[in-house]
Amino acid sequence: MKFIRWPLAKIILLVDFFFKPQTQKHPPKIQKKLDTAFLDYTLYEFKACPFCVKVRWAARRLGINLKIKDAKNNLKDKETLLKQGGKIQVPCLAIKESDSIFWLYESSDIIKHLQEKTKEESSFSI
Ligand SMILES: N[C@@H](CCC(=O)N[C@@H](CS)C(=O)NCC(=O)O)C(=O)O
């Protein structure tokens, strides 16, 4: 299995490197608002996971910055994901809300949430 996984991971990393979309540029005022709005958002991921690449690309297209935690190589982050999120599955978006953290799994749900939040935040600024 490792013989398949290793070259596949390398291919995914190469595709990500060469084909990742341009980061959308927002006017400074809106960018500042988006940066503040997404300050409490953290993406737990594996670098070479295709579903994580999908979420990272969506974030670039939306022009938003997310904190990234490597749940494969960083054991502390992996343990946090397991203990607090409930399972080791990536991507997982941790959303800090006042005194609790909401753990959102599934790449499509994460992207939908990011799109809605970006739209909401940027339309308030116009
Ligand atoms: N349906 C999920 C699939 C996510 C998925 O399968 N992630 C894999 C990595 S590519 C995973 O977390 N595997 C757990 C593990 O390797 O321990 C999504 O779209 O986010």
JSON list of C-alpha atoms and ligand atoms in Angstrom, two decimals:
[
{"chain": "A", "resi": 1, "resn": "MET", "atom": "CA", "xyz": [0.00, 0.00, 0.00]},
{"chain": "A", "resi": 2, "resn": "LYS", "atom": "CA", "xyz": [2.91, 2.34, 0.85]},
{"chain": "A", "resi": 3, "resn": "PHE", "atom": "CA", "xyz": [4.24, 1.81, -2.70]},
{"chain": "A", "resi": 4, "resn": "ILE", "atom": "CA", "xyz": [1.07, 3.33, -4.14]},
{"chain": "A", "resi": 5, "resn": "ARG", "atom": "CA", "xyz": [0.55, 5.99, -1.50]},
{"chain": "A", "resi": 6, "resn": "TRP", "atom": "CA", "xyz": [4.02, 7.53, -1.73]},
{"chain": "A", "resi": 7, "resn": "PRO", "atom": "CA", "xyz": [4.06, 8.28, -5.51]},
{"chain": "A", "resi": 8, "resn": "LEU", "atom": "CA", "xyz": [0.41, 9.37, -5.34]},
{"chain": "A", "resi": 9, "resn": "ALA", "atom": "CA", "xyz": [1.25, 11.87, -2.60]},
{"chain": "A", "resi": 10, "resn": "LYS", "atom": "CA", "xyz": [4.13, 13.23, -4.69]},
{"chain": "A", "resi": 11, "resn": "ILE", "atom": "CA", "xyz": [1.84, 13.63, -7.72]},
{"chain": "A", "resi": 12, "resn": "ILE", "atom": "CA", "xyz": [-0.74, 15.49, -5.62]},
{"chain": "A", "resi": 13, "resn": "LEU", "atom": "CA", "xyz": [1.95, 17.81, -4.24]},
{"chain": "A", "resi": 14, "resn": "LEU", "atom": "CA", "xyz": [3.24, 18.49, -7.77]},
{"chain": "A", "resi": 15, "resn": "VAL", "atom": "CA", "xyz": [-0.25, 19.20, -9.12]},
{"chain": "A", "resi": 16, "resn": "ASP", "atom": "CA", "xyz": [-0.85, 21.49, -6.15]},
{"chain": "A", "resi": 17, "resn": "PHE", "atom": "CA", "xyz": [2.43, 23.32, -6.74]},
{"chain": "A", "resi": 18, "resn": "PHE", "atom": "CA", "xyz": [2.00, 23.83, -10.48]},
{"chain": "A", "resi": 19, "resn": "PHE", "atom": "CA", "xyz": [-1.75, 24.26, -10.83]},
{"chain": "A", "resi": 20, "resn": "LYS", "atom": "CA", "xyz": [-2.96, 25.97, -7.67]},
{"chain": "A", "resi": 21, "resn": "PRO", "atom": "CA", "xyz": [-5.20, 28.92, -8.52]},
{"chain": "A", "resi": 22, "resn": "GLN", "atom": "CA", "xyz": [-4.21, 32.55, -8.05]},
{"chain": "A", "resi": 23, "resn": "THR", "atom": "CA", "xyz": [-5.23, 34.02, -4.72]},
{"chain": "A", "resi": 24, "resn": "GLN", "atom": "CA", "xyz": [-8.08, 36.42, -5.27]},
{"chain": "A", "resi": 25, "resn": "LYS", "atom": "CA", "xyz": [-7.12, 39.98, -4.44]},
{"chain": "A", "resi": 26, "resn": "HIS", "atom": "CA", "xyz": [-9.63, 42.05, -2.51]},
{"chain": "A", "resi": 27, "resn": "PRO", "atom": "CA", "xyz": [-9.55, 45.80, -1.93]},
{"chain": "A", "resi": 28, "resn": "PRO", "atom": "CA", "xyz": [-7.50, 46.43, 1.27]},
{"chain": "A", "resi": 29, "resn": "LYS", "atom": "CA", "xyz": [-10.53, 47.37, 3.37]},
{"chain": "A", "resi": 30, "resn": "ILE", "atom": "CA", "xyz": [-12.37, 44.15, 2.50]},
{"chain": "A", "resi": 31, "resn": "GLN", "atom": "CA", "xyz": [-9.21, 42.04, 2.88]},
{"chain": "A", "resi": 32, "resn": "LYS", "atom": "CA", "xyz": [-8.70, 43.43, 6.36]},
{"chain": "A", "resi": 33, "resn": "LYS", "atom": "CA", "xyz": [-12.29, 42.58, 7.26]},
{"chain": "A", "resi": 34, "resn": "LEU", "atom": "CA", "xyz": [-11.95, 39.06, 5.88]},
{"chain": "A", "resi": 35, "resn": "ASP", "atom": "CA", "xyz": [-8.65, 38.50, 7.71]},
{"chain": "A", "resi": 36, "resn": "THR", "atom": "CA", "xyz": [-10.34, 39.51, 10.96]},
{"chain": "A", "resi": 37, "resn": "ALA", "atom": "CA", "xyz": [-13.41, 37.36, 10.23]},
{"chain": "A", "resi": 38, "resn": "PHE", "atom": "CA", "xyz": [-11.30, 34.25, 9.59]},
{"chain": "A", "resi": 39, "resn": "LEU", "atom": "CA", "xyz": [-8.87, 34.81, 12.47]},
{"chain": "A", "resi": 40, "resn": "ASP", "atom": "CA", "xyz": [-10.53, 32.06, 14.52]},
{"chain": "A", "resi": 41, "resn": "TYR", "atom": "CA", "xyz": [-10.62, 29.54, 11.66]},
{"chain": "A", "resi": 42, "resn": "THR", "atom": "CA", "xyz": [-8.06, 26.73, 11.56]},
{"chain": "A", "resi": 43, "resn": "LEU", "atom": "CA", "xyz": [-7.78, 24.07, 8.88]},
{"chain": "A", "resi": 44, "resn": "TYR", "atom": "CA", "xyz": [-6.48, 20.67, 10.01]},
{"chain": "A", "resi": 45, "resn": "GLU", "atom": "CA", "xyz": [-5.04, 18.88, 7.02]},
{"chain": "A", "resi": 46, "resn": "PHE", "atom": "CA", "xyz": [-2.55, 16.49, 5.47]},
{"chain": "A", "resi": 47, "resn": "LYS", "atom": "CA", "xyz": [-0.41, 18.30, 2.88]},
{"chain": "A", "resi": 48, "resn": "ALA", "atom": "CA", "xyz": [-0.93, 15.65, 0.19]},
{"chain": "A", "resi": 49, "resn": "CYS", "atom": "CA", "xyz": [-4.61, 14.86, 0.79]},
{"chain": "A", "resi": 50, "resn": "PRO", "atom": "CA", "xyz": [-6.65, 15.66, -2.36]},
{"chain": "A", "resi": 51, "resn": "PHE", "atom": "CA", "xyz": [-9.65, 16.79, -0.30]},
{"chain": "A", "resi": 52, "resn": "CYS", "atom": "CA", "xyz": [-7.40, 19.21, 1.60]},
{"chain": "A", "resi": 53, "resn": "VAL", "atom": "CA", "xyz": [-5.96, 20.53, -1.68]},
{"chain": "A", "resi": 54, "resn": "LYS", "atom": "CA", "xyz": [-9.57, 21.12, -2.79]},
{"chain": "A", "resi": 55, "resn": "VAL", "atom": "CA", "xyz": [-10.23, 23.22, 0.34]},
{"chain": "A", "resi": 56, "resn": "ARG", "atom": "CA", "xyz": [-6.92, 25.13, 0.09]},
{"chain": "A", "resi": 57, "resn": "TRP", "atom": "CA", "xyz": [-7.67, 25.96, -3.56]},
{"chain": "A", "resi": 58, "resn": "ALA", "atom": "CA", "xyz": [-11.16, 27.15, -2.64]},
{"chain": "A", "resi": 59, "resn": "ALA", "atom": "CA", "xyz": [-9.66, 29.41, 0.05]},
{"chain": "A", "resi": 60, "resn": "ARG", "atom": "CA", "xyz": [-7.26, 30.89, -2.54]},
{"chain": "A", "resi": 61, "resn": "ARG", "atom": "CA", "xyz": [-10.11, 31.50, -4.99]},
{"chain": "A", "resi": 62, "resn": "LEU", "atom": "CA", "xyz": [-12.03, 33.26, -2.22]},
{"chain": "A", "resi": 63, "resn": "GLY", "atom": "CA", "xyz": [-8.97, 35.28, -1.19]},
{"chain": "A", "resi": 64, "resn": "ILE", "atom": "CA", "xyz": [-9.12, 34.24, 2.46]},
{"chain": "A", "resi": 65, "resn": "ASN", "atom": "CA", "xyz": [-6.32, 33.25, 4.83]},
{"chain": "A", "resi": 66, "resn": "LEU", "atom": "CA", "xyz": [-6.74, 30.24, 7.08]},
{"chain": "A", "resi": 67, "resn": "LYS", "atom": "CA", "xyz": [-4.41, 29.03, 9.79]},
{"chain": "A", "resi": 68, "resn": "ILE", "atom": "CA", "xyz": [-3.14, 25.58, 8.81]},
{"chain": "A", "resi": 69, "resn": "LYS", "atom": "CA", "xyz": [-2.33, 22.67, 11.14]},
{"chain": "A", "resi": 70, "resn": "ASP", "atom": "CA", "xyz": [-0.52, 19.59, 9.86]},
{"chain": "A", "resi": 71, "resn": "ALA", "atom": "CA", "xyz": [-2.44, 16.71, 11.44]},
{"chain": "A", "resi": 72, "resn": "LYS", "atom": "CA", "xyz": [-0.15, 14.12, 9.84]},
{"chain": "A", "resi": 73, "resn": "ASN", "atom": "CA", "xyz": [3.31, 15.18, 11.00]},
{"chain": "A", "resi": 74, "resn": "ASN", "atom": "CA", "xyz": [2.53, 17.28, 14.04]},
{"chain": "A", "resi": 75, "resn": "LEU", "atom": "CA", "xyz": [1.51, 14.81, 16.76]},
{"chain": "A", "resi": 76, "resn": "LYS", "atom": "CA", "xyz": [0.14, 17.53, 19.03]},
{"chain": "A", "resi": 77, "resn": "ASP", "atom": "CA", "xyz": [-2.20, 18.80, 16.28]},
{"chain": "A", "resi": 78, "resn": "LYS", "atom": "CA", "xyz": [-3.19, 15.24, 15.40]},
{"chain": "A", "resi": 79, "resn": "GLU", "atom": "CA", "xyz": [-4.09, 14.55, 19.02]},
{"chain": "A", "resi": 80, "resn": "THR", "atom": "CA", "xyz": [-6.08, 17.79, 19.27]},
{"chain": "A", "resi": 81, "resn": "LEU", "atom": "CA", "xyz": [-8.05, 16.82, 16.15]},
{"chain": "A", "resi": 82, "resn": "LEU", "atom": "CA", "xyz": [-8.78, 13.36, 17.55]},
{"chain": "A", "resi": 83, "resn": "LYS", "atom": "CA", "xyz": [-9.64, 14.46, 21.08]},
{"chain": "A", "resi": 84, "resn": "GLN", "atom": "CA", "xyz": [-11.59, 17.62, 20.31]},
{"chain": "A", "resi": 85, "resn": "GLY", "atom": "CA", "xyz": [-12.87, 17.00, 16.77]},
{"chain": "A", "resi": 86, "resn": "GLY", "atom": "CA", "xyz": [-13.72, 13.37, 17.49]},
{"chain": "A", "resi": 87, "resn": "LYS", "atom": "CA", "xyz": [-11.85, 11.60, 14.68]},
{"chain": "A", "resi": 88, "resn": "ILE", "atom": "CA", "xyz": [-8.76, 11.69, 12.49]},
{"chain": "A", "resi": 89, "resn": "GLN", "atom": "CA", "xyz": [-10.24, 12.79, 9.21]},
{"chain": "A", "resi": 90, "resn": "VAL", "atom": "CA", "xyz": [-9.01, 15.69, 7.15]},
{"chain": "A", "resi": 91, "resn": "PRO", "atom": "CA", "xyz": [-9.79, 18.28, 6.05]},
{"chain": "A", "resi": 92, "resn": "CYS", "atom": "CA", "xyz": [-11.41, 19.52, 9.23]},
{"chain": "A", "resi": 93, "resn": "LEU", "atom": "CA", "xyz": [-12.17, 23.16, 9.89]},
{"chain": "A", "resi": 94, "resn": "ALA", "atom": "CA", "xyz": [-12.02, 24.25, 13.54]},
{"chain": "A", "resi": 95, "resn": "ILE", "atom": "CA", "xyz": [-14.14, 27.34, 14.11]},
{"chain": "A", "resi": 96, "resn": "LYS", "atom": "CA", "xyz": [-13.58, 29.05, 17.45]},
{"chain": "A", "resi": 97, "resn": "GLU", "atom": "CA", "xyz": [-16.76, 30.62, 18.79]},
{"chain": "A", "resi": 98, "resn": "SER", "atom": "CA", "xyz": [-16.49, 32.62, 22.04]},
{"chain": "A", "resi": 99, "resn": "ASP", "atom": "CA", "xyz": [-15.81, 29.77, 24.50]},
{"chain": "A", "resi": 100, "resn": "SER", "atom": "CA", "xyz": [-16.22, 26.70, 22.30]},
{"chain": "A", "resi": 101, "resn": "ILE", "atom": "CA", "xyz": [-14.85, 25.21, 19.08]},
{"chain": "A", "resi": 102, "resn": "PHE", "atom": "CA", "xyz": [-17.03, 23.87, 16.28]},
{"chain": "A", "resi": 103, "resn": "TRP", "atom": "CA", "xyz": [-15.40, 21.09, 14.24]},
{"chain": "A", "resi": 104, "resn": "LEU", "atom": "CA", "xyz": [-16.55, 20.94, 10.63]},
{"chain": "A", "resi": 105, "resn": "TYR", "atom": "CA", "xyz": [-15.64, 17.83, 8.61]},
{"chain": "A", "resi": 106, "resn": "GLU", "atom": "CA", "xyz": [-16.24, 17.08, 4.89]},
{"chain": "A", "resi": 107, "resn": "SER", "atom": "CA", "xyz": [-14.50, 19.18, 2.22]},
{"chain": "A", "resi": 108, "resn": "SER", "atom": "CA", "xyz": [-17.74, 20.15, 0.42]},
{"chain": "A", "resi": 109, "resn": "ASP", "atom": "CA", "xyz": [-19.36, 21.37, 3.65]},
{"chain": "A", "resi": 110, "resn": "ILE", "atom": "CA", "xyz": [-16.20, 23.28, 4.58]},
{"chain": "A", "resi": 111, "resn": "ILE", "atom": "CA", "xyz": [-16.06, 25.00, 1.17]},
{"chain": "A", "resi": 112, "resn": "LYS", "atom": "CA", "xyz": [-19.76, 25.87, 1.31]},
{"chain": "A", "resi": 113, "resn": "HIS", "atom": "CA", "xyz": [-19.28, 27.42, 4.75]},
{"chain": "A", "resi": 114, "resn": "LEU", "atom": "CA", "xyz": [-16.22, 29.40, 3.62]},
{"chain": "A", "resi": 115, "resn": "GLN", "atom": "CA", "xyz": [-18.07, 30.70, 0.54]},
{"chain": "A", "resi": 116, "resn": "GLU", "atom": "CA", "xyz": [-21.08, 31.79, 2.60]},
{"chain": "A", "resi": 117, "resn": "LYS", "atom": "CA", "xyz": [-18.95, 33.47, 5.28]},
{"chain": "A", "resi": 118, "resn": "THR", "atom": "CA", "xyz": [-16.81, 35.26, 2.66]},
{"chain": "A", "resi": 119, "resn": "LYS", "atom": "CA", "xyz": [-19.89, 36.51, 0.84]},
{"chain": "A", "resi": 120, "resn": "GLU", "atom": "CA", "xyz": [-21.49, 37.67, 4.08]},
{"chain": "A", "resi": 121, "resn": "GLU", "atom": "CA", "xyz": [-18.37, 39.49, 5.30]},
{"chain": "A", "resi": 122, "resn": "SER", "atom": "CA", "xyz": [-17.46, 41.15, 2.00]},
{"chain": "A", "resi": 123, "resn": "SER", "atom": "CA", "xyz": [-20.97, 42.33, 1.19]},
{"chain": "A", "resi": 124, "resn": "PHE", "atom": "CA", "xyz": [-21.22, 44.09, 4.58]},
{"chain": "A", "resi": 125, "resn": "SER", "atom": "CA", "xyz": [-18.14, 46.13, 3.68]},
{"chain": "A", "resi": 126, "resn": "ILE", "atom": "CA", "xyz": [-19.37, 47.47, 0.34]},
{"chain": "B", "resi": 1, "resn": "LIG", "atom": "N1", "xyz": [-15.44, 12.81, 2.28]},
{"chain": "B", "resi": 1, "resn": "LIG", "atom": "C1", "xyz": [-14.29, 13.38, 2.93]},
{"chain": "B", "resi": 1, "resn": "LIG", "atom": "C2", "xyz": [-13.09, 12.49, 2.65]},
{"chain": "B", "resi": 1, "resn": "LIG", "atom": "C3", "xyz": [-11.86, 12.90, 3.44]},
{"chain": "B", "resi": 1, "resn": "LIG", "atom": "C4", "xyz": [-10.80, 11.81, 3.49]},
{"chain": "B", "resi": 1, "resn": "LIG", "atom": "O1", "xyz": [-11.00, 10.67, 3.04]},
{"chain": "B", "resi": 1, "resn": "LIG", "atom": "N2", "xyz": [-9.66, 12.15, 4.05]},
{"chain": "B", "resi": 1, "resn": "LIG", "atom": "C5", "xyz": [-8.62, 11.18, 4.27]},
{"chain": "B", "resi": 1, "resn": "LIG", "atom": "C6", "xyz": [-7.26, 11.74, 3.78]},
{"chain": "B", "resi": 1, "resn": "LIG", "atom": "S1", "xyz": [-7.22, 12.01, 2.05]},
{"chain": "B", "resi": 1, "resn": "LIG", "atom": "C7", "xyz": [-8.47, 10.94, 5.75]},
{"chain": "B", "resi": 1, "resn": "LIG", "atom": "O2", "xyz": [-8.72, 11.79, 6.56]},
{"chain": "B", "resi": 1, "resn": "LIG", "atom": "N3", "xyz": [-8.04, 9.72, 6.14]},
{"chain": "B", "resi": 1, "resn": "LIG", "atom": "C8", "xyz": [-7.81, 9.41, 7.51]},
{"chain": "B", "resi": 1, "resn": "LIG", "atom": "C9", "xyz": [-6.46, 8.84, 7.76]},
{"chain": "B", "resi": 1, "resn": "LIG", "atom": "O3", "xyz": [-5.67, 8.72, 6.81]},
{"chain": "B", "resi": 1, "resn": "LIG", "atom": "O4", "xyz": [-6.16, 8.58, 8.95]},
{"chain": "B", "resi": 1, "resn": "LIG", "atom": "C10", "xyz": [-14.10, 14.83, 2.46]},
{"chain": "B", "resi": 1, "resn": "LIG", "atom": "O5", "xyz": [-14.57, 15.17, 1.34]},
{"chain": "B", "resi": 1, "resn": "LIG", "atom": "O6", "xyz": [-13.53, 15.63, 3.22]}
]
